[in-house]
Coordinates of C-alpha atoms in Angstrom, one line a residue:
X1 CA 0.0 0.0 0.0
X2 CA 2.9 2.4 0.8
X3 CA 4.2 2.0 -2.8
X4 CA 0.8 3.0 -4.3
X5 CA 0.5 5.9 -1.9
X6 CA 4.0 7.1 -2.8
X7 CA 3.5 6.8 -6.5
X8 CA 0.0 8.4 -6.6
X9 CA 0.4 11.0 -3.9
X10 CA 4.1 11.7 -3.9
X11 CA 4.7 12.5 -7.5
X12 CA 2.8 14.1 -10.4
X13 CA 3.6 16.3 -13.3
X14 CA 2.7 19.4 -11.3
X15 CA 4.4 18.2 -8.1
X16 CA 1.1 18.0 -6.2
X17 CA 0.7 16.1 -2.9
X18 CA -2.2 15.2 -0.6
X19 CA -2.6 13.1 2.5
X20 CA -5.5 10.7 1.9
X21 CA -6.0 10.3 5.7
X22 CA -7.2 13.9 5.9
X23 CA -10.1 13.3 3.6
X24 CA -13.4 12.2 5.1
X25 CA -17.2 12.7 5.0
X26 CA -17.9 16.5 5.3
X27 CA -21.3 16.3 7.0
X28 CA -23.4 13.6 8.7
X29 CA -25.8 13.6 5.8
X30 CA -23.3 13.0 3.0
X31 CA -23.8 9.6 1.5
X32 CA -20.9 9.9 -1.0
X33 CA -18.1 12.5 -0.8
X34 CA -15.9 12.8 -3.9
X35 CA -12.7 14.8 -3.6
X36 CA -10.9 15.4 -7.0
X37 CA -7.1 15.0 -6.6
X38 CA -5.1 15.2 -9.8
X39 CA -5.6 14.9 -13.5
X40 CA -4.7 15.8 -17.0
X41 CA -6.2 14.9 -20.4
X42 CA -5.3 11.2 -20.0
X43 CA -6.3 10.5 -16.4
X44 CA -8.0 11.8 -13.3
X45 CA -7.9 10.6 -9.7
X46 CA -10.3 11.0 -6.8
X47 CA -10.7 10.0 -3.1
X48 CA -14.3 8.8 -2.7
X49 CA -15.8 8.2 0.7
X50 CA -19.0 6.1 0.7
X51 CA -21.1 6.2 3.8
X52 CA -23.9 4.0 2.4
X53 CA -23.7 3.1 -1.3
X54 CA -23.0 4.1 -4.9
X55 CA -25.9 3.0 -7.1
X56 CA -25.4 0.7 -10.1
X57 CA -23.9 2.6 -13.1
X58 CA -21.4 2.4 -15.9
X59 CA -19.0 4.7 -17.7
X60 CA -19.2 4.6 -21.5
X61 CA -15.7 5.8 -22.2
X62 CA -13.7 5.3 -19.0
X63 CA -11.8 2.5 -17.4
X64 CA -11.4 2.8 -13.6
X65 CA -9.0 1.4 -11.0
X66 CA -10.3 1.4 -7.4
X67 CA -8.0 0.9 -4.4
X68 CA -9.6 0.4 -1.0
X69 CA -8.0 2.6 1.6
X70 CA -10.5 2.1 4.5
X71 CA -13.6 0.2 5.4
X72 CA -15.4 -2.9 4.0
X73 CA -17.8 -3.1 1.1
X74 CA -19.9 -5.3 -1.1
X75 CA -19.2 -4.6 -4.8
X76 CA -21.1 -5.5 -7.9
X77 CA -19.0 -5.7 -11.0
X78 CA -20.7 -6.9 -14.1
X79 CA -22.5 -10.1 -13.1
X80 CA -20.3 -10.8 -10.0
X81 CA -20.8 -9.7 -6.4
X82 CA -17.9 -9.8 -3.9
X83 CA -16.6 -8.2 -0.7
X84 CA -13.8 -5.6 -0.9
X85 CA -11.5 -4.6 2.0
X86 CA -8.4 -2.5 2.7
X87 CA -5.6 -3.2 0.2
X88 CA -7.9 -4.6 -2.5
X89 CA -7.5 -3.3 -6.1
X90 CA -10.4 -3.6 -8.5
X91 CA -10.2 -2.9 -12.3
X92 CA -13.5 -1.8 -13.9
X93 CA -13.4 -1.8 -17.7
X94 CA -15.3 0.9 -19.6
X95 CA -19.0 0.1 -20.2
X96 CA -19.1 -2.3 -17.2
X97 CA -21.9 -2.0 -14.7
X98 CA -20.7 -1.5 -11.1
X99 CA -22.0 -0.5 -7.7
X100 CA -20.7 -0.7 -4.1
X101 CA -22.3 -0.7 -0.6
X102 CA -20.4 0.1 2.6
X103 CA -20.9 -2.7 5.0
X104 CA -18.3 -1.9 7.7
X105 CA -18.5 0.1 10.9
X106 CA -16.8 3.0 9.2
X107 CA -17.4 4.5 5.7
X108 CA -15.6 3.0 2.7
X109 CA -12.8 5.1 1.4
X110 CA -11.3 4.4 -2.0
X111 CA -8.8 5.9 -4.4
X112 CA -10.4 6.0 -7.9
X113 CA -8.2 6.5 -10.9
X114 CA -10.0 6.9 -14.2
X115 CA -8.7 7.1 -17.8
X116 CA -9.2 9.1 -19.9
X117 CA -9.9 12.2 -17.7
X118 CA -13.3 11.9 -16.1
X119 CA -15.6 14.9 -16.5
X120 CA -18.8 13.1 -15.3
X121 CA -20.6 13.2 -18.7
X122 CA -20.4 9.5 -19.5
X123 CA -21.8 8.2 -16.1
X124 CA -25.0 6.3 -16.9
X125 CA -27.2 5.1 -14.0
X126 CA -28.7 1.6 -14.4
X127 CA -32.1 0.8 -13.0

């Protein structure tokens, strides 16, 4: 985990740095808090804190890596359901349905790295 933290948070093209431990839910009512970190035209990264759940959705043009930093979750990825925990890394190919529920005592905190740069326009909710 230290290597991932060093690579993602220690170095970037602009010399940016952030401590992921300092990012948490802003208010009691926040279900999901999304903190943009770094990005360029090729990629973007976020810390996402999930108190309850992220509904089933897909990204039409984006692949995503998710690294679990804190908590425990139940993830749906395509037609599979499985638990995720600290240290797990999940790859989500573009156009693949996915969702997650926080099932631990504390919110689920993940690092999400998406490529190409994510602007929110290709997020499609699935009923």
